PDB file of C-alpha atoms in Angstrom:
ATOM      1  CA  UNK A   1      -0.041  -0.036   0.058  1.00 28.00           C
ATOM      2  CA  UNK A   2       1.699   3.242  -1.131  1.00 30.00           C
ATOM      3  CA  UNK A   3       0.087   5.376   1.604  1.00 34.00           C
ATOM      4  CA  UNK A   4       1.829   3.265   4.284  1.00 38.00           C
ATOM      5  CA  UNK A   5       5.240   3.991   2.430  1.00 32.00           C
ATOM      6  CA  UNK A   6       4.883   7.663   3.505  1.00 39.00           C
ATOM      7  CA  UNK A   7       3.954   6.751   6.979  1.00 47.00           C
ATOM      8  CA  UNK A   8       7.106   4.694   7.408  1.00 52.00           C
ATOM      9  CA  UNK A   9       9.100   4.055   4.347  1.00 49.00           C
ATOM     10  CA  UNK A  10      10.633   0.614   3.957  1.00 55.00           C
ATOM     11  CA  UNK A  11      13.177  -0.832   1.514  1.00 52.00           C
ATOM     12  CA  UNK A  12      13.837   0.257  -2.021  1.00 48.00           C
ATOM     13  CA  UNK A  13      10.184   1.565  -2.464  1.00 49.00           C
ATOM     14  CA  UNK A  14      10.693   3.328   0.697  1.00 49.00           C
ATOM     15  CA  UNK A  15      13.708   5.130  -0.520  1.00 49.00           C
ATOM     16  CA  UNK A  16      11.786   6.297  -3.685  1.00 48.00           C
ATOM     17  CA  UNK A  17       9.112   7.453  -1.276  1.00 49.00           C
ATOM     18  CA  UNK A  18      11.699   9.385   0.766  1.00 48.00           C
ATOM     19  CA  UNK A  19      12.937  11.210  -2.405  1.00 52.00           C
ATOM     20  CA  UNK A  20       9.449  11.978  -3.440  1.00 49.00           C
ATOM     21  CA  UNK A  21       8.821  13.508   0.175  1.00 54.00           C
ATOM     22  CA  UNK A  22      11.844  15.363  -0.079  1.00 58.00           C
ATOM     23  CA  UNK A  23      10.741  17.289  -3.122  1.00 62.00           C
ATOM     24  CA  UNK A  24       7.045  17.687  -1.778  1.00 63.00           C
ATOM     25  CA  UNK A  25       8.404  18.916   1.593  1.00 72.00           C
ATOM     26  CA  UNK A  26      11.145  21.374   0.657  1.00 82.00           C
ATOM     27  CA  UNK A  27       8.830  24.359   0.663  1.00 86.00           C
ATOM     28  CA  UNK A  28       7.016  23.034   3.756  1.00 90.00           C
ATOM     29  CA  UNK A  29      10.151  22.670   5.588  1.00 93.00           C
ATOM     30  CA  UNK A  30      11.316  26.346   4.667  1.00 93.00           C
ATOM     31  CA  UNK A  31       7.936  27.597   5.736  1.00 94.00           C
ATOM     32  CA  UNK A  32       7.719  25.632   9.146  1.00 96.00           C
ATOM     33  CA  UNK A  33      11.390  26.710  10.016  1.00 96.00           C
ATOM     34  CA  UNK A  34      10.477  30.192   9.333  1.00 96.00           C
ATOM     35  CA  UNK A  35       8.312  30.303  12.339  1.00 97.00           C
ATOM     36  CA  UNK A  36      11.184  29.067  14.562  1.00 97.00           C
ATOM     37  CA  UNK A  37      13.973  31.442  13.854  1.00 95.00           C
ATOM     38  CA  UNK A  38      16.719  28.812  14.736  1.00 95.00           C
ATOM     39  CA  UNK A  39      20.087  30.203  15.938  1.00 93.00           C
ATOM     40  CA  UNK A  40      23.416  29.007  16.843  1.00 92.00           C
ATOM     41  CA  UNK A  41      22.565  28.681  20.630  1.00 94.00           C
ATOM     42  CA  UNK A  42      19.317  26.515  20.013  1.00 96.00           C
ATOM     43  CA  UNK A  43      18.834  22.714  20.773  1.00 97.00           C
ATOM     44  CA  UNK A  44      16.708  21.444  18.022  1.00 97.00           C
ATOM     45  CA  UNK A  45      14.482  18.398  17.386  1.00 98.00           C
ATOM     46  CA  UNK A  46      12.909  17.185  14.158  1.00 97.00           C
ATOM     47  CA  UNK A  47      10.290  14.249  14.736  1.00 98.00           C
ATOM     48  CA  UNK A  48       9.997  12.214  11.561  1.00 96.00           C
ATOM     49  CA  UNK A  49      12.750  13.810   9.356  1.00 94.00           C
ATOM     50  CA  UNK A  50      12.220  11.559   6.314  1.00 91.00           C
ATOM     51  CA  UNK A  51      14.743  12.225   3.586  1.00 89.00           C
ATOM     52  CA  UNK A  52      16.655  14.746   6.134  1.00 90.00           C
ATOM     53  CA  UNK A  53      16.498  17.602   3.944  1.00 89.00           C
ATOM     54  CA  UNK A  54      15.493  19.927   6.748  1.00 91.00           C
ATOM     55  CA  UNK A  55      17.989  18.393   9.076  1.00 90.00           C
ATOM     56  CA  UNK A  56      20.878  19.015   6.717  1.00 86.00           C
ATOM     57  CA  UNK A  57      19.791  22.575   6.263  1.00 88.00           C
ATOM     58  CA  UNK A  58      19.602  23.247   9.993  1.00 91.00           C
ATOM     59  CA  UNK A  59      22.907  21.515  10.503  1.00 88.00           C
ATOM     60  CA  UNK A  60      24.556  24.068   8.282  1.00 85.00           C
ATOM     61  CA  UNK A  61      23.109  26.998  10.530  1.00 88.00           C
ATOM     62  CA  UNK A  62      25.223  25.225  13.388  1.00 88.00           C
ATOM     63  CA  UNK A  63      22.763  25.235  16.164  1.00 93.00           C
ATOM     64  CA  UNK A  64      24.261  24.135  19.650  1.00 93.00           C
ATOM     65  CA  UNK A  65      22.676  20.710  19.259  1.00 94.00           C
ATOM     66  CA  UNK A  66      20.456  19.054  16.612  1.00 95.00           C
ATOM     67  CA  UNK A  67      18.362  15.791  17.110  1.00 96.00           C
ATOM     68  CA  UNK A  68      16.332  13.899  14.718  1.00 96.00           C
ATOM     69  CA  UNK A  69      14.164  10.740  15.042  1.00 96.00           C
ATOM     70  CA  UNK A  70      12.341   8.828  12.373  1.00 96.00           C
ATOM     71  CA  UNK A  71      10.520   5.436  12.393  1.00 95.00           C
ATOM     72  CA  UNK A  72      12.121   4.280   8.905  1.00 94.00           C
ATOM     73  CA  UNK A  73      15.364   2.544   9.103  1.00 94.00           C
ATOM     74  CA  UNK A  74      16.172   3.348   5.343  1.00 93.00           C
ATOM     75  CA  UNK A  75      15.510   6.985   6.035  1.00 92.00           C
ATOM     76  CA  UNK A  76      17.753   6.907   9.077  1.00 94.00           C
ATOM     77  CA  UNK A  77      20.517   5.275   7.012  1.00 92.00           C
ATOM     78  CA  UNK A  78      20.188   7.713   4.151  1.00 89.00           C
ATOM     79  CA  UNK A  79      20.413  10.684   6.561  1.00 89.00           C
ATOM     80  CA  UNK A  80      23.427   9.389   8.261  1.00 88.00           C
ATOM     81  CA  UNK A  81      25.095   9.219   4.857  1.00 86.00           C
ATOM     82  CA  UNK A  82      24.047  12.724   4.008  1.00 81.00           C
ATOM     83  CA  UNK A  83      25.348  14.171   7.299  1.00 80.00           C
ATOM     84  CA  UNK A  84      28.557  12.249   7.203  1.00 78.00           C
ATOM     85  CA  UNK A  85      29.338  13.808   3.845  1.00 69.00           C
ATOM     86  CA  UNK A  86      30.102  17.092   5.768  1.00 67.00           C
ATOM     87  CA  UNK A  87      31.767  17.918   8.963  1.00 64.00           C
ATOM     88  CA  UNK A  88      29.664  19.779  11.402  1.00 63.00           C
ATOM     89  CA  UNK A  89      31.088  21.875  14.566  1.00 58.00           C
ATOM     90  CA  UNK A  90      27.873  21.278  16.220  1.00 68.00           C
ATOM     91  CA  UNK A  91      26.546  18.210  17.869  1.00 84.00           C
ATOM     92  CA  UNK A  92      24.051  16.076  15.695  1.00 87.00           C
ATOM     93  CA  UNK A  93      22.096  13.015  17.077  1.00 91.00           C
ATOM     94  CA  UNK A  94      20.021  10.727  14.855  1.00 93.00           C
ATOM     95  CA  UNK A  95      17.613   8.204  16.238  1.00 93.00           C
ATOM     96  CA  UNK A  96      15.779   5.421  14.760  1.00 95.00           C
ATOM     97  CA  UNK A  97      12.361   5.084  16.571  1.00 96.00           C
ATOM     98  CA  UNK A  98       8.621   5.837  16.719  1.00 96.00           C
ATOM     99  CA  UNK A  99       7.444   9.167  18.042  1.00 96.00           C
ATOM    100  CA  UNK A 100       6.131   7.399  21.207  1.00 96.00           C
ATOM    101  CA  UNK A 101       9.798   6.679  21.999  1.00 97.00           C
ATOM    102  CA  UNK A 102      10.245  10.346  22.805  1.00 97.00           C
ATOM    103  CA  UNK A 103       8.833   9.731  26.052  1.00 97.00           C
ATOM    104  CA  UNK A 104      12.118   8.309  26.993  1.00 96.00           C
ATOM    105  CA  UNK A 105      14.023  11.349  25.533  1.00 96.00           C
ATOM    106  CA  UNK A 106      15.161  13.791  28.188  1.00 96.00           C
ATOM    107  CA  UNK A 107      17.429  16.298  26.590  1.00 95.00           C
ATOM    108  CA  UNK A 108      16.610  20.011  26.975  1.00 97.00           C
ATOM    109  CA  UNK A 109      15.373  21.643  23.903  1.00 98.00           C
ATOM    110  CA  UNK A 110      14.668  25.261  22.466  1.00 98.00           C
ATOM    111  CA  UNK A 111      12.889  24.342  19.215  1.00 98.00           C
ATOM    112  CA  UNK A 112      10.754  21.454  18.054  1.00 98.00           C
ATOM    113  CA  UNK A 113       9.107  20.766  14.651  1.00 98.00           C
ATOM    114  CA  UNK A 114       7.432  17.969  12.703  1.00 97.00           C
ATOM    115  CA  UNK A 115       6.265  18.086   9.071  1.00 95.00           C
ATOM    116  CA  UNK A 116       3.335  15.693   7.832  1.00 93.00           C
ATOM    117  CA  UNK A 117       3.724  13.037  10.396  1.00 94.00           C
ATOM    118  CA  UNK A 118       1.864  13.908  13.611  1.00 95.00           C
ATOM    119  CA  UNK A 119      -1.210  12.022  12.393  1.00 93.00           C
ATOM    120  CA  UNK A 120       0.857   8.829  12.662  1.00 93.00           C
ATOM    121  CA  UNK A 121       1.898   9.520  16.381  1.00 96.00           C
ATOM    122  CA  UNK A 122       0.277   7.232  19.098  1.00 93.00           C
ATOM    123  CA  UNK A 123      -1.113   9.287  21.828  1.00 95.00           C
ATOM    124  CA  UNK A 124       0.075  12.691  20.579  1.00 97.00           C
ATOM    125  CA  UNK A 125      -1.135  14.569  23.640  1.00 98.00           C
ATOM    126  CA  UNK A 126       0.996  12.615  25.946  1.00 98.00           C
ATOM    127  CA  UNK A 127       4.155  13.028  23.637  1.00 98.00           C
ATOM    128  CA  UNK A 128       3.510  16.650  23.216  1.00 98.00           C
ATOM    129  CA  UNK A 129       3.110  17.124  26.932  1.00 98.00           C
ATOM    130  CA  UNK A 130       6.370  15.535  27.587  1.00 98.00           C
ATOM    131  CA  UNK A 131       8.121  17.509  24.874  1.00 98.00           C
ATOM    132  CA  UNK A 132       6.742  20.597  26.414  1.00 98.00           C
ATOM    133  CA  UNK A 133       8.568  19.906  29.640  1.00 97.00           C
ATOM    134  CA  UNK A 134      11.814  19.534  27.796  1.00 98.00           C
ATOM    135  CA  UNK A 135      11.609  23.135  26.163  1.00 97.00           C
ATOM    136  CA  UNK A 136      13.325  26.084  27.508  1.00 96.00           C
ATOM    137  CA  UNK A 137      11.066  29.037  28.850  1.00 93.00           C
ATOM    138  CA  UNK A 138      10.993  30.708  25.414  1.00 91.00           C
ATOM    139  CA  UNK A 139      10.846  27.374  23.652  1.00 97.00           C
ATOM    140  CA  UNK A 140       8.745  26.898  20.544  1.00 98.00           C
ATOM    141  CA  UNK A 141       7.144  24.116  18.450  1.00 98.00           C
ATOM    142  CA  UNK A 142       5.834  24.014  15.009  1.00 98.00           C
ATOM    143  CA  UNK A 143       3.739  21.106  13.401  1.00 98.00           C
ATOM    144  CA  UNK A 144       2.900  21.089   9.795  1.00 96.00           C
ATOM    145  CA  UNK A 145       0.416  19.100   7.742  1.00 93.00           C
ATOM    146  CA  UNK A 146      -1.037  18.884   4.248  1.00 88.00           C
ATOM    147  CA  UNK A 147      -3.795  16.420   3.871  1.00 83.00           C
ATOM    148  CA  UNK A 148      -3.148  13.631   1.199  1.00 71.00           C
ATOM    149  CA  UNK A 149      -6.330  11.677   1.176  1.00 69.00           C
ATOM    150  CA  UNK A 150      -8.072  11.862  -2.235  1.00 65.00           C
ATOM    151  CA  UNK A 151     -11.207  13.281  -0.814  1.00 73.00           C
ATOM    152  CA  UNK A 152      -9.328  16.021   1.070  1.00 67.00           C
ATOM    153  CA  UNK A 153     -10.163  19.764   0.519  1.00 79.00           C
ATOM    154  CA  UNK A 154      -9.037  22.801   1.952  1.00 73.00           C
ATOM    155  CA  UNK A 155     -11.830  22.408   4.624  1.00 84.00           C
ATOM    156  CA  UNK A 156      -9.990  19.190   5.578  1.00 86.00           C
ATOM    157  CA  UNK A 157      -6.852  21.475   6.144  1.00 89.00           C
ATOM    158  CA  UNK A 158      -8.701  23.669   8.449  1.00 91.00           C
ATOM    159  CA  UNK A 159     -10.006  20.789  10.380  1.00 91.00           C
ATOM    160  CA  UNK A 160      -6.512  19.533  10.766  1.00 93.00           C
ATOM    161  CA  UNK A 161      -5.274  22.909  12.002  1.00 95.00           C
ATOM    162  CA  UNK A 162      -8.018  22.997  14.640  1.00 96.00           C
ATOM    163  CA  UNK A 163      -7.204  19.420  15.757  1.00 96.00           C
ATOM    164  CA  UNK A 164      -3.457  20.217  16.041  1.00 97.00           C
ATOM    165  CA  UNK A 165      -4.238  23.458  17.915  1.00 98.00           C
ATOM    166  CA  UNK A 166      -6.305  21.571  20.318  1.00 97.00           C
ATOM    167  CA  UNK A 167      -3.497  18.911  20.858  1.00 98.00           C
ATOM    168  CA  UNK A 168      -0.941  21.763  21.571  1.00 98.00           C
ATOM    169  CA  UNK A 169      -3.388  23.520  23.985  1.00 98.00           C
ATOM    170  CA  UNK A 170      -4.167  20.229  25.859  1.00 97.00           C
ATOM    171  CA  UNK A 171      -0.494  19.540  26.025  1.00 98.00           C
ATOM    172  CA  UNK A 172       0.093  22.655  27.854  1.00 97.00           C
ATOM    173  CA  UNK A 173       1.571  24.875  25.137  1.00 98.00           C
ATOM    174  CA  UNK A 174       0.832  28.693  25.203  1.00 96.00           C
ATOM    175  CA  UNK A 175       0.311  31.140  22.479  1.00 96.00           C
ATOM    176  CA  UNK A 176      -0.971  28.455  20.128  1.00 98.00           C
ATOM    177  CA  UNK A 177      -1.450  29.955  16.515  1.00 97.00           C
ATOM    178  CA  UNK A 178      -2.753  28.464  13.292  1.00 97.00           C
ATOM    179  CA  UNK A 179      -1.099  29.493   9.912  1.00 97.00           C
ATOM    180  CA  UNK A 180      -2.135  28.550   6.526  1.00 94.00           C
ATOM    181  CA  UNK A 181      -0.284  28.445   3.188  1.00 91.00           C
ATOM    182  CA  UNK A 182      -1.793  27.976  -0.201  1.00 85.00           C
ATOM    183  CA  UNK A 183      -0.545  24.758  -1.745  1.00 76.00           C
ATOM    184  CA  UNK A 184      -1.675  22.426  -4.558  1.00 73.00           C
ATOM    185  CA  UNK A 185      -3.843  20.392  -4.543  1.00 68.00           C
ATOM    186  CA  UNK A 186      -4.666  21.355  -0.765  1.00 75.00           C
ATOM    187  CA  UNK A 187      -3.615  24.055   1.501  1.00 87.00           C
ATOM    188  CA  UNK A 188      -0.825  23.436   4.149  1.00 91.00           C
ATOM    189  CA  UNK A 189      -1.378  24.330   7.729  1.00 95.00           C
ATOM    190  CA  UNK A 190       1.244  25.017  10.503  1.00 97.00           C
ATOM    191  CA  UNK A 191       0.219  25.267  14.061  1.00 98.00           C
ATOM    192  CA  UNK A 192       2.972  26.872  16.597  1.00 98.00           C
ATOM    193  CA  UNK A 193       3.002  26.935  20.254  1.00 98.00           C
ATOM    194  CA  UNK A 194       5.351  28.189  23.080  1.00 97.00           C
ATOM    195  CA  UNK A 195       6.355  26.909  26.411  1.00 94.00           C
ATOM    196  CA  UNK A 196       5.182  30.060  28.105  1.00 82.00           C
ATOM    197  CA  UNK A 197       2.929  33.152  27.235  1.00 58.00           C
ATOM    198  CA  UNK A 198       5.725  35.346  25.674  1.00 55.00           C
ATOM    199  CA  UNK A 199       4.753  36.591  22.224  1.00 50.00           C
ATOM    200  CA  UNK A 200       7.317  35.539  19.645  1.00 45.00           C
TER     201      UNK A 200
END
């Protein structure tokens, strides 16, 4: 089933799915990262990095620490090869695992983001609540989705935005905002939240 390849790419077909996702997600990654303003002193986590395009871009910005977790072993292997092609002065940690395993992750963070994968998380509120505890006082999260179902419309995107907003609020995030981006065939939505009430 092709849809499952995008949830958790496997084998040769999974690698092709990863390359397709890289092309599709490039603009989404840039848009998502624009809400985070990642700097050299930041500790960053990407959940579900896929082909690793965003990870490689952020690594070049030399944040203090960069972490990435993905459930697909082929994607992890691909990203490790990409990152090993260059030398980075910052610390980079790549992990293979499902999002639920982040409940055992206890490193301090400043920025967190996920593109097109939160709908695959098991118990997202519990995971988000834990991630919120890891964030610094002015820490920020960004969750982006584009619906891929055949019957999806821009209304579907609005519903997704409302659902992600509700998840972040229930998980304890403050200053939760919904942002829309015109895309084909369906609009994209990014929901951002902060550890505290500071506007940013």
